[in-house]
């Protein structure tokens, strides 16, 4: 009887010890920071107008915006992209992945963020149509865990003089 009591007591103590073992804290917050070249850090939802048109290597007329993301928590960076028109062609790139995004008003892109590499460059290109309306607005919502920024970009080509 004494052996059974000691054995039961040791079992209870072992179970208590296991339940008291601290579990790793899962990080659910992000300190992601968004930067736009030529502007600096974006700390709240922001609207920017881009006027400069450049010729791509293929000869297409393009407009672009680019920058850097810092302190992105590992695993996933989500981009929610909302466009003003569906007859346009644009591209979004980060984490070494470029996605051509034509024909969709709303699109969600998911990029893997490697452990130990919290900073990455990003850029977006808009290819101007050869005829018709060229102004175009795109909302880029950068989401990393609980942190997000919406960058609204009005692509409005400068009128040649």
C-alpha positions as a printed Julia matrix, in Angstrom:
161×3 Matrix{Float64}:
  0.0    0.0     0.0
  2.81   2.36    0.88
  4.52   1.61   -2.46
  1.33   2.45   -4.37
  0.92   5.72   -2.45
  4.52   6.78   -3.12
  4.17   5.81   -6.77
  0.92   7.81   -7.06
  2.52  10.8    -5.3
  5.53  10.72   -7.67
  3.21  10.51  -10.67
  1.22  13.53   -9.47
  4.45  15.5    -8.85
  5.76  14.58  -12.31
  2.53  15.75  -13.93
  2.65  19.0   -11.97
  6.25  19.58  -13.03
  5.38  19.05  -16.71
  2.41  21.42  -16.5
  4.59  24.09  -14.85
  7.27  23.95  -17.52
  7.25  27.33  -19.29
  6.12  27.16  -22.89
  7.8   29.28  -25.53
  5.95  32.55  -26.09
  4.61  32.79  -29.6
  5.23  36.24  -31.02
  2.04  37.7   -32.49
  3.25  41.26  -32.92
  5.33  42.9   -35.59
  7.59  45.93  -35.6
  7.56  46.11  -39.42
  8.63  49.47  -40.84
  7.81  50.66  -44.36
 10.1   52.96  -46.34
  9.56  54.56  -49.76
 12.6   55.73  -51.73
 12.74  59.51  -51.99
 10.13  59.95  -49.24
 11.33  58.08  -46.15
  9.46  56.1   -43.52
  5.7   55.68  -43.83
  4.2   55.57  -40.32
  0.49  55.66  -41.2
 -1.73  55.06  -44.21
 -0.36  57.35  -46.92
 -1.18  58.53  -50.45
  1.57  59.31  -52.96
  1.42  60.57  -56.54
  4.03  59.37  -59.04
  4.56  61.37  -62.25
  7.87  60.1   -63.69
  7.7   57.73  -66.68
 10.66  55.56  -67.64
 11.32  53.26  -70.55
 11.83  49.61  -69.58
 14.41  47.33  -71.2
 11.62  45.97  -73.41
 10.73  49.49  -74.57
  7.49  49.76  -72.6
  6.64  52.99  -70.78
  6.57  52.29  -67.04
  6.11  54.09  -63.76
  7.51  52.71  -60.55
  7.7   53.08  -56.81
 10.08  51.22  -54.54
 11.38  51.04  -51.04
 12.32  48.79  -48.18
 10.61  46.85  -45.42
 12.45  46.5   -42.11
 11.82  44.32  -39.05
  9.43  41.97  -40.85
  8.61  39.02  -38.59
  9.43  35.62  -40.12
  7.0   33.38  -41.93
  4.56  35.56  -43.88
  4.21  38.99  -45.46
  0.8   39.49  -47.05
  0.03  42.1   -49.69
 -3.55  43.1   -50.4
 -3.6   45.02  -53.66
 -6.64  46.98  -54.87
 -6.62  48.56  -58.34
 -8.73  51.3   -59.94
 -9.0   49.48  -63.28
 -8.82  45.92  -64.62
 -7.45  46.69  -68.09
 -3.96  47.56  -66.85
 -0.75  45.69  -66.21
  1.34  46.09  -63.08
  3.84  44.09  -61.08
  4.74  43.79  -57.4
  8.05  42.33  -56.17
  9.54  41.51  -52.77
 11.47  38.67  -51.11
 12.97  37.84  -54.51
  9.54  37.09  -56.02
  7.83  39.19  -58.71
  4.17  38.78  -59.55
  2.68  40.23  -62.73
 -0.75  41.43  -61.7
 -2.98  42.19  -64.64
 -6.72  41.92  -64.93
 -7.68  41.74  -61.25
 -9.27  44.54  -59.22
 -8.39  42.94  -55.87
 -5.57  40.51  -55.32
 -3.81  39.03  -52.31
 -0.18  37.99  -52.54
  1.66  36.04  -49.84
  5.45  36.07  -49.56
  7.55  33.83  -47.34
  9.86  35.7   -44.96
 12.94  33.69  -43.99
 14.07  33.49  -40.37
 16.95  35.89  -39.7
 16.26  38.13  -42.72
 13.84  40.78  -41.42
 14.7   43.44  -44.05
 13.82  43.3   -47.74
 13.45  45.59  -50.75
 10.14  45.93  -52.56
  9.03  47.61  -55.77
  6.01  48.01  -57.99
  5.84  48.8   -61.7
  2.89  50.04  -63.72
  3.07  49.62  -67.5
  1.21  52.42  -69.27
 -1.31  51.41  -71.91
 -0.4   52.5   -75.44
 -3.68  54.38  -75.82
 -6.55  55.59  -73.7
 -6.55  56.66  -70.05
 -3.14  56.31  -68.41
 -3.88  57.46  -64.85
 -4.12  54.52  -62.47
 -4.48  54.14  -58.72
 -3.27  51.16  -56.7
 -3.58  50.55  -52.96
 -0.81  48.37  -51.57
 -1.62  47.08  -48.08
  1.48  45.62  -46.41
  0.49  43.17  -43.63
  2.83  41.42  -41.2
  1.09  39.76  -38.24
 -0.77  42.56  -36.4
  0.92  45.46  -38.23
 -0.22  46.92  -41.53
  0.21  50.01  -43.69
 -1.78  51.02  -46.75
  0.17  52.91  -49.38
 -2.12  54.4   -52.05
 -0.25  55.29  -55.22
 -1.73  57.54  -57.9
  0.19  56.88  -61.11
 -0.34  60.09  -63.12
  2.13  60.46  -65.98
  3.48  63.96  -66.47
  2.15  65.57  -69.6
  5.05  66.15  -72.04
  5.67  69.83  -72.89
